[in-house]
Coordinates of N, CA and C in Angstrom, one line a residue:
X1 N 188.2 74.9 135.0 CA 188.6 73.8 134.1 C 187.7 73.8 132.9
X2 N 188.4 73.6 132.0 CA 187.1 73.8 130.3 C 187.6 72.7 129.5
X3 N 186.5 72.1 129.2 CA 186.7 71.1 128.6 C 185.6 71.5 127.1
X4 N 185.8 70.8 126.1 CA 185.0 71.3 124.5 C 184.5 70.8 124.0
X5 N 183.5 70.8 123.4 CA 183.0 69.4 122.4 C 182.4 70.5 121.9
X6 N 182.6 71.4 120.7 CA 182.5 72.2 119.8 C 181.6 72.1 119.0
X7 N 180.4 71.3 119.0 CA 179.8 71.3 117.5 C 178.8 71.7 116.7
X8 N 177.9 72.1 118.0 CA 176.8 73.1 117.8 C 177.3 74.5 117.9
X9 N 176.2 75.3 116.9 CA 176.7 77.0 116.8 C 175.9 77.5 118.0
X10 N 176.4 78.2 118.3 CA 176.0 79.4 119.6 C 175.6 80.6 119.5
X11 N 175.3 81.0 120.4 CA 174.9 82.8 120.1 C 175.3 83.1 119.7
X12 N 176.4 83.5 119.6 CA 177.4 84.3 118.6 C 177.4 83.7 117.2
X13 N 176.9 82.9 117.1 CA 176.8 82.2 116.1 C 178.1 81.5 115.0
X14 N 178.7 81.6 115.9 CA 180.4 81.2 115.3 C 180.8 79.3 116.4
X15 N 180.4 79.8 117.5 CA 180.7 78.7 118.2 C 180.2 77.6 119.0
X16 N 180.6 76.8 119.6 CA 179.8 76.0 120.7 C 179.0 76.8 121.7
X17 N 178.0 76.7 122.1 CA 177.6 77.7 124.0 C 178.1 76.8 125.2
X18 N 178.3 77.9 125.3 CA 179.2 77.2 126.8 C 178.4 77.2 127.9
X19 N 178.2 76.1 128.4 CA 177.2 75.9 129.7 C 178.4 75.6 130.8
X20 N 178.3 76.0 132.0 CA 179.0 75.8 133.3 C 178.0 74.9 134.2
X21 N 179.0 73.7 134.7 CA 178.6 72.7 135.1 C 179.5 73.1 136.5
X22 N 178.6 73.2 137.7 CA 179.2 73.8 139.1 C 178.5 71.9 140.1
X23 N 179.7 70.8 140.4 CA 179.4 70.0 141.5 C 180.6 69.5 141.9
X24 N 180.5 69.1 143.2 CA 181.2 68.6 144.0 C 182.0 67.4 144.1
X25 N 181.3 66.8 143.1 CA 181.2 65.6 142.7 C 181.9 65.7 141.7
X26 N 183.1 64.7 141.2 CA 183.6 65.2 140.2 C 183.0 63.6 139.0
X27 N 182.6 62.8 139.7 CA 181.6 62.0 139.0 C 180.7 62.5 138.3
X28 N 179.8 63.2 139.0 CA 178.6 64.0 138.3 C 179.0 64.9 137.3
X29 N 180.4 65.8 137.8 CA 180.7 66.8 136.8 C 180.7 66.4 135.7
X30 N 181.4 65.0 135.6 CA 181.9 64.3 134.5 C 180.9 63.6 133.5
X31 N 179.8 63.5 134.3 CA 178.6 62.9 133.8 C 177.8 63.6 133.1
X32 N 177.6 64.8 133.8 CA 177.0 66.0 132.8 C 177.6 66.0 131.9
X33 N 178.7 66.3 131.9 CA 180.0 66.9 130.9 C 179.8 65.6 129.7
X34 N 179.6 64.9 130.0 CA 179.7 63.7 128.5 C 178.5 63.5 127.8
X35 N 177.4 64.1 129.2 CA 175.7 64.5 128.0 C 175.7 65.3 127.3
X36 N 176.8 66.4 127.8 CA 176.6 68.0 127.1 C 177.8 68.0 125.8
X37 N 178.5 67.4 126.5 CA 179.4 67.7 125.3 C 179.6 67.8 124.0
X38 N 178.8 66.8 123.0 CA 178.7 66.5 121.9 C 177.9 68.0 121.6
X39 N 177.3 68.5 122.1 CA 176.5 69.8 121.8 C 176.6 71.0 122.3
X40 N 177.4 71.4 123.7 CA 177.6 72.5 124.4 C 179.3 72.4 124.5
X41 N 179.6 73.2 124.9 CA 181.1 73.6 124.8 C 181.2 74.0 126.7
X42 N 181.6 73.2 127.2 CA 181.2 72.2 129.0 C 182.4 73.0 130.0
X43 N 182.0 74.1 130.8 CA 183.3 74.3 131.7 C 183.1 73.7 132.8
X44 N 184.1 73.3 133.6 CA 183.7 72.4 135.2 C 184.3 73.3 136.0
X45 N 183.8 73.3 137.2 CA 184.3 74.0 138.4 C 183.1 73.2 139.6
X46 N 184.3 73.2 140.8 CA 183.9 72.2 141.7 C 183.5 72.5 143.1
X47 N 183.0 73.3 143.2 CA 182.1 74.3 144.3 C 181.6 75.4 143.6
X48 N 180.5 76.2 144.5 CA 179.7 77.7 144.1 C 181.0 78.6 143.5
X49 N 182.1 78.9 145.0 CA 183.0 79.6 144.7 C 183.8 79.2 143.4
X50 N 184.5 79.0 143.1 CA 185.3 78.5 141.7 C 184.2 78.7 140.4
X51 N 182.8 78.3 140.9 CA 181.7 78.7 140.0 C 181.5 80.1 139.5
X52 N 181.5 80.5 140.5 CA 181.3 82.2 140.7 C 182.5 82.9 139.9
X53 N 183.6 82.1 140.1 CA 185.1 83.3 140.1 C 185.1 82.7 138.3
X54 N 184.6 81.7 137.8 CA 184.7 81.5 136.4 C 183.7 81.9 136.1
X55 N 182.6 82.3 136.6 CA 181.8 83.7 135.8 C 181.9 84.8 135.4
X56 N 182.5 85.4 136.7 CA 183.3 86.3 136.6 C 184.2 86.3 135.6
X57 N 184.9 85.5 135.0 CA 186.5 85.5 134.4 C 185.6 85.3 132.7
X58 N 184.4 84.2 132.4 CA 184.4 84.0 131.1 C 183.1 84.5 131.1
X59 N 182.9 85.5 130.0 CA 181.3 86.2 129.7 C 181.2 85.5 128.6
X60 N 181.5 84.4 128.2 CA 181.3 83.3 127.3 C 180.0 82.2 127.4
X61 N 180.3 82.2 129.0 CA 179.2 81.2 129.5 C 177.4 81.8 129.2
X62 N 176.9 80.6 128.6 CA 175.7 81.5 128.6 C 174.5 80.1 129.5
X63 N 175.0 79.6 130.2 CA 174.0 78.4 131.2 C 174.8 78.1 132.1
X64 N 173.9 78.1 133.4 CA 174.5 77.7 134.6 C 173.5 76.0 135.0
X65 N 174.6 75.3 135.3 CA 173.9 73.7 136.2 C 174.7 73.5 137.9
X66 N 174.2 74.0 138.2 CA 174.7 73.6 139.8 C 174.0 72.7 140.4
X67 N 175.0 72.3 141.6 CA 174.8 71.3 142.2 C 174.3 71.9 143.4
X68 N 173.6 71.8 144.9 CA 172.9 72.8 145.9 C 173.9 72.2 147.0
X69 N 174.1 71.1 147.3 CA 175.2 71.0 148.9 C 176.6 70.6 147.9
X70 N 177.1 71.8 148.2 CA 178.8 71.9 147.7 C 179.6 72.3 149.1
X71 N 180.9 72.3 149.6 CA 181.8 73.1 150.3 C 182.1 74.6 149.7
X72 N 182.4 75.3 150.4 CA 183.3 77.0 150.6 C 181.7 77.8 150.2
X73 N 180.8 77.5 149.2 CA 179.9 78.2 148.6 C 178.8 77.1 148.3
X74 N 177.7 76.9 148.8 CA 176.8 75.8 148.4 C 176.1 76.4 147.0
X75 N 175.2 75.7 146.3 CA 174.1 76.1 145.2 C 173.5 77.2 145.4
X76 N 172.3 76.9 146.3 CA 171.7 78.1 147.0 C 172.6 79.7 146.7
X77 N 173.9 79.5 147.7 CA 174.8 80.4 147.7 C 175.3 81.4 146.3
X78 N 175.6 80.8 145.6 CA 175.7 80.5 144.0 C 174.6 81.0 143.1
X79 N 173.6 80.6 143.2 CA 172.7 81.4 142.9 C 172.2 82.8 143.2
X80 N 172.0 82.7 144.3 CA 171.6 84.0 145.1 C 172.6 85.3 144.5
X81 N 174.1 85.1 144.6 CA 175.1 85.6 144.0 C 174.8 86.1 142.3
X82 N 174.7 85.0 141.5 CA 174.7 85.1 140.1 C 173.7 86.0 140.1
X83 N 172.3 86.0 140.3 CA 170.6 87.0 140.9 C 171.2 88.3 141.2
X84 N 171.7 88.5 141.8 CA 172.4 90.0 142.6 C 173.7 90.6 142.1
X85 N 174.4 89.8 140.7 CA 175.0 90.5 140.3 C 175.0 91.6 139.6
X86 N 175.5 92.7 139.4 CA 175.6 93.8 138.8 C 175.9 93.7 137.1
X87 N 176.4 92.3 136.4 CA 176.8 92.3 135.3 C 175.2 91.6 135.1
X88 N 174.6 92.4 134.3 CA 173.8 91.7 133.1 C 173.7 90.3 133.0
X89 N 174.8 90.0 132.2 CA 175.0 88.9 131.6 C 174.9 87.7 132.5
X90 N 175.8 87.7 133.5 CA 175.8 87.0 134.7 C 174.1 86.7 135.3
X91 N 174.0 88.4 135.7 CA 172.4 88.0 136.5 C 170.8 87.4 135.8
X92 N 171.1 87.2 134.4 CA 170.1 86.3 133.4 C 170.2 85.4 132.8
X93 N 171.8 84.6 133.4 CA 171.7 83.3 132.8 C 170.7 82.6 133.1
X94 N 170.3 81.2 132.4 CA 169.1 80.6 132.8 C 170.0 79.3 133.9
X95 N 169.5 79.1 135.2 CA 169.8 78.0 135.9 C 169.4 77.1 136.3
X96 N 169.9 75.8 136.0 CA 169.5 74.7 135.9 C 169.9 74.1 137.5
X97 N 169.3 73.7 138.5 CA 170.0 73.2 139.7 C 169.5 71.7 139.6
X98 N 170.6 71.1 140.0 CA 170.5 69.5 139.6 C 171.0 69.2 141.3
X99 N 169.9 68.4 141.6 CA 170.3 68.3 143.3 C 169.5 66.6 143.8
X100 N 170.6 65.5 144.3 CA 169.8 64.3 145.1 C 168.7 64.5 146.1
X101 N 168.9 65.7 146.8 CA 167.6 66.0 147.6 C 166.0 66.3 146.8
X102 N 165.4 65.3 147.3 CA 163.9 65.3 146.2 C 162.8 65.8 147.2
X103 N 163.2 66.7 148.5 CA 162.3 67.3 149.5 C 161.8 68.8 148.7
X104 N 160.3 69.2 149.3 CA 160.1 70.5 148.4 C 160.8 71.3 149.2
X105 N 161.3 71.6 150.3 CA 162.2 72.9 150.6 C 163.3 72.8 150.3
X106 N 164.1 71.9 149.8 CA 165.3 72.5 148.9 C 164.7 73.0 147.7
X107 N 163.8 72.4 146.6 CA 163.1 72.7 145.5 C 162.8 74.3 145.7
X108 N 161.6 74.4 147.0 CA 161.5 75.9 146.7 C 162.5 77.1 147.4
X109 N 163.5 76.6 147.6 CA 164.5 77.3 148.4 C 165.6 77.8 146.9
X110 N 165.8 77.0 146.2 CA 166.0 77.0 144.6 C 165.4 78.1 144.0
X111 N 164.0 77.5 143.9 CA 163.4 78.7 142.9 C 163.8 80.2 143.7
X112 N 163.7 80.0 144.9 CA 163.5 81.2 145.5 C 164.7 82.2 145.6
X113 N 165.6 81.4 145.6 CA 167.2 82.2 145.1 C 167.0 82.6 143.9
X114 N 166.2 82.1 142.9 CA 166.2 82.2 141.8 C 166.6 81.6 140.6
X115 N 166.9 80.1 140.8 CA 166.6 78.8 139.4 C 165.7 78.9 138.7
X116 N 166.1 78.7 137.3 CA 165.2 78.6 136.8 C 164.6 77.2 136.2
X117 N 165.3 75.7 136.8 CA 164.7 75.0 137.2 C 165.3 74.0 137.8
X118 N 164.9 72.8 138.1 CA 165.1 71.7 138.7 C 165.0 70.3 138.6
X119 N 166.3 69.7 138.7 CA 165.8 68.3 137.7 C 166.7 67.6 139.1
X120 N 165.9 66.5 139.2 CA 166.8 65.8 140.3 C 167.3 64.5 140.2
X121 N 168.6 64.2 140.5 CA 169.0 63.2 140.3 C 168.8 61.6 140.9
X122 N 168.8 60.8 140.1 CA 169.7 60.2 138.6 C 168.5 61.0 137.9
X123 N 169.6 61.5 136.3 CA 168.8 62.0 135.5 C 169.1 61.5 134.2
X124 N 168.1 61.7 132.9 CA 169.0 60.4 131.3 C 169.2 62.0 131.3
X125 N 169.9 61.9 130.2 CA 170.7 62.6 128.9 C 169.8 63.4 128.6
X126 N 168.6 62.3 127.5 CA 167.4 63.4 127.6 C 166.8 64.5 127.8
X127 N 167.0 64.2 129.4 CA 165.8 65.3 130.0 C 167.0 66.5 130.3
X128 N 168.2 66.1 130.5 CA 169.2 67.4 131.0 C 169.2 68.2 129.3
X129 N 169.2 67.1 128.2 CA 169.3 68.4 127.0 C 168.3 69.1 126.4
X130 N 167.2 68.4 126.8 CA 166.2 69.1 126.6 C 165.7 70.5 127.3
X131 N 166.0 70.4 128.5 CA 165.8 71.2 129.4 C 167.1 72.7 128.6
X132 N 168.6 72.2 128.9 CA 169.1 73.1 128.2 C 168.7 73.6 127.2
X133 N 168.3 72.8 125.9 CA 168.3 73.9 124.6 C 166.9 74.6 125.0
X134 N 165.9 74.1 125.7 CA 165.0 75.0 126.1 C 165.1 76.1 126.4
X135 N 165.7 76.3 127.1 CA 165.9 77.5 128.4 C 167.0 78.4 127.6
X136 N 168.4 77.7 126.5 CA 169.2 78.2 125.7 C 168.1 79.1 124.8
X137 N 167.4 78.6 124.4 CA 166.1 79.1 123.1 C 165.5 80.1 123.6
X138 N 164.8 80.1 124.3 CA 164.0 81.0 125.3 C 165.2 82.1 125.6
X139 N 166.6 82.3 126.3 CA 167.2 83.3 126.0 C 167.8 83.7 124.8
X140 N 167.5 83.2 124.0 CA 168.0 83.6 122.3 C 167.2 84.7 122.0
X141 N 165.6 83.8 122.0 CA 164.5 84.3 122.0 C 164.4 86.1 122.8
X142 N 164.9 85.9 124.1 CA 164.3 87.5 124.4 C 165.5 88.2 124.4
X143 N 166.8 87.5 124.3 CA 167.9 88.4 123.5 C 167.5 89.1 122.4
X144 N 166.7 88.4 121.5 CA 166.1 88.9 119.9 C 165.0 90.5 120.3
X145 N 164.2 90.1 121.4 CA 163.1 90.8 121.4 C 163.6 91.9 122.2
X146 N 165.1 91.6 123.0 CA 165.2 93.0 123.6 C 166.0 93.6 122.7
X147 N 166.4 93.1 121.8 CA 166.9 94.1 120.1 C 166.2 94.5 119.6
X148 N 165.2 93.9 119.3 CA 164.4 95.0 118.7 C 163.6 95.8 119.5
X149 N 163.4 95.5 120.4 CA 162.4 96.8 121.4 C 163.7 98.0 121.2
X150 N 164.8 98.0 121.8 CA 165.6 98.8 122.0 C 165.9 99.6 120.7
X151 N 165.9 98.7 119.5 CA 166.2 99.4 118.0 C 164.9 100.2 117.6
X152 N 163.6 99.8 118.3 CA 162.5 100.1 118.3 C 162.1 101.2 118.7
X153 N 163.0 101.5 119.8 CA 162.3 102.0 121.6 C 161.4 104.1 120.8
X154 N 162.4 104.4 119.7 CA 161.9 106.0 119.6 C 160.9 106.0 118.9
X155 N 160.5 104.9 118.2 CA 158.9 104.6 117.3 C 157.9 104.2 118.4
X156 N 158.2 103.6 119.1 CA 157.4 102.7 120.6 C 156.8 103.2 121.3
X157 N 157.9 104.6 121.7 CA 157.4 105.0 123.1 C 156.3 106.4 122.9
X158 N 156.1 107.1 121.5 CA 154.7 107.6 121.7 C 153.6 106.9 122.0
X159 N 153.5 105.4 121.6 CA 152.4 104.5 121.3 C 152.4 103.9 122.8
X160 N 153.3 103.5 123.4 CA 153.6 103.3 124.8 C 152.8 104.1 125.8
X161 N 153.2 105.4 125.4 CA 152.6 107.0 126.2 C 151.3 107.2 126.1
X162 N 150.7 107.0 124.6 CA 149.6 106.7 124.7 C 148.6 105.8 125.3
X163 N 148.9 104.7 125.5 CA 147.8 103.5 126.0 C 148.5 103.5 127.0
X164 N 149.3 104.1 128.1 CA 149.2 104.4 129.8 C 148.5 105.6 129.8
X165 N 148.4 106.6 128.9 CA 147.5 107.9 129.4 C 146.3 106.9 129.6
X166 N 145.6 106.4 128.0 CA 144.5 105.7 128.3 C 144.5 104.5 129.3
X167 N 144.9 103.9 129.3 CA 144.5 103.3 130.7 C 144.8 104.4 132.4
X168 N 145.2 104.7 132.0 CA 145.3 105.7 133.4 C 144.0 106.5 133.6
X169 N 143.2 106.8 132.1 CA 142.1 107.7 131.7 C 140.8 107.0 132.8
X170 N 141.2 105.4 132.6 CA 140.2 104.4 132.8 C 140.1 104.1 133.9
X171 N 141.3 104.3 134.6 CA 141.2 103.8 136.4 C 140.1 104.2 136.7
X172 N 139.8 105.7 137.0 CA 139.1 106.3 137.7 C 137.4 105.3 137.3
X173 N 137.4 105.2 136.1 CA 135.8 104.4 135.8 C 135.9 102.8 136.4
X174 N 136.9 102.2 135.8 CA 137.1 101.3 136.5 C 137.0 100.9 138.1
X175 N 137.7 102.1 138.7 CA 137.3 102.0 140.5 C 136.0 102.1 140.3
X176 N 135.1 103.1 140.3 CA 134.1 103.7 140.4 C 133.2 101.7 140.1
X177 N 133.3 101.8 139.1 CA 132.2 100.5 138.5 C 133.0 98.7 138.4
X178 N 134.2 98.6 138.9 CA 134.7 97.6 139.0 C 134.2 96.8 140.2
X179 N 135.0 95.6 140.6 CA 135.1 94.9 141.8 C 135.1 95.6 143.1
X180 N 134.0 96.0 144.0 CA 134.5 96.1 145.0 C 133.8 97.6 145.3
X181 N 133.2 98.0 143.8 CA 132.7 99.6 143.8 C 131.8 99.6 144.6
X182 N 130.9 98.3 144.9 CA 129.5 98.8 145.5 C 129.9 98.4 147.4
X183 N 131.3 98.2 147.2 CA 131.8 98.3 149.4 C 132.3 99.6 148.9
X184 N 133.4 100.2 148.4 CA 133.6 101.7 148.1 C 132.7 103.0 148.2
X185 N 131.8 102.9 147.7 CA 130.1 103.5 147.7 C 129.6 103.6 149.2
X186 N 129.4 102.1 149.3 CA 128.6 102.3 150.7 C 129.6 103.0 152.0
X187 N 130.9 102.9 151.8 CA 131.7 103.4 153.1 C 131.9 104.9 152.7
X188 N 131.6 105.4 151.8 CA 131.9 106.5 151.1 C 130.6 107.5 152.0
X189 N 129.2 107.4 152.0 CA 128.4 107.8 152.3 C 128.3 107.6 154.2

């Protein structure tokens, strides 16, 4: 389901960014959907699965907000999936998991699938858009830097080659006289 509110430019720099809003709830969907809108360009889908299969279908989306207890595919689920996919694009969106459970094992069961954060509900306006253009910026941000490393990469990689030879040069002194040299030494003898 896609719904629009067009008015900020996006990556591409022509359009809205489209953030995917994944809950069960079609209240909450709706509620995100009316914080985001004026600024993101809002698709709904109402479990993991439906979430997943509109990933799959639009490489448009560039933020995920899930919900963690859904039916057919939970959050968790959803995540884990998005983490392990084989498309790029999919496996480094930034994820936002928005969940009523305020226990730390759902929290670190989140990160641990691999969110990139967590805001829990009731939440204002505020803190959900801030959080988005954050984490939107921050991938802009290393979108930019993996252009230029890569535009970079045949000027780079002598300079690269060089300071691993030298650090590699240094292990060997480093063991010898670092942390731990004077138990190394004594078992040595």
């Amino acid at each position: 389901q896609h719904k629009s509110g067009a008015h900020s430019i996006g990556m591409a720099g022509n359009q809205a960014t489209r953030v995917l809003v994944v809950d069960d709830a079609q209240v909450m969907r709706r509620a995100v959907e009316k914080m985001l809108q004026s600024d993101y360009d809002v698709v709904l889908a109402n479990d993991g699965e439906a979430g997943w299969e509109q990933l799959a279908q639009d490489n448009q989306i560039e933020m995920l907000i899930t919900d963690i207890q859904m039916p057919v595919l939970d959050g968790y689920g959803l995540i884990c999936r998005v983490r392990a996919s084989d498309n790029a694009h999919i496996r480094d969106l930034p994820i936002i998991t928005i969940t009523g459970a305020e226990d730390d094992e759902t929290r670190i069961r989140a990160y641990a699938c691999g969110s990139t954060d967590f805001i829990i509900k009731p939440f204002d306006k505020k803190l959900l858009l801030s959080r988005v253009h954050a984490y939107l910026r921050l991938k802009r941000a290393i979108r930019r830097l993996d252009a230029i490393l890569q535009a970079n990469r045949d000027r780079l990689r002598p300079i690269l080659m060089t300071t691993i030879a030298f650090v590699a040069g240094l292990l060997p002194l480093l063991i010898a006289t670092g942390p731990g040299a004077e138990e190394r030494r004594s078992i040595a003898v």
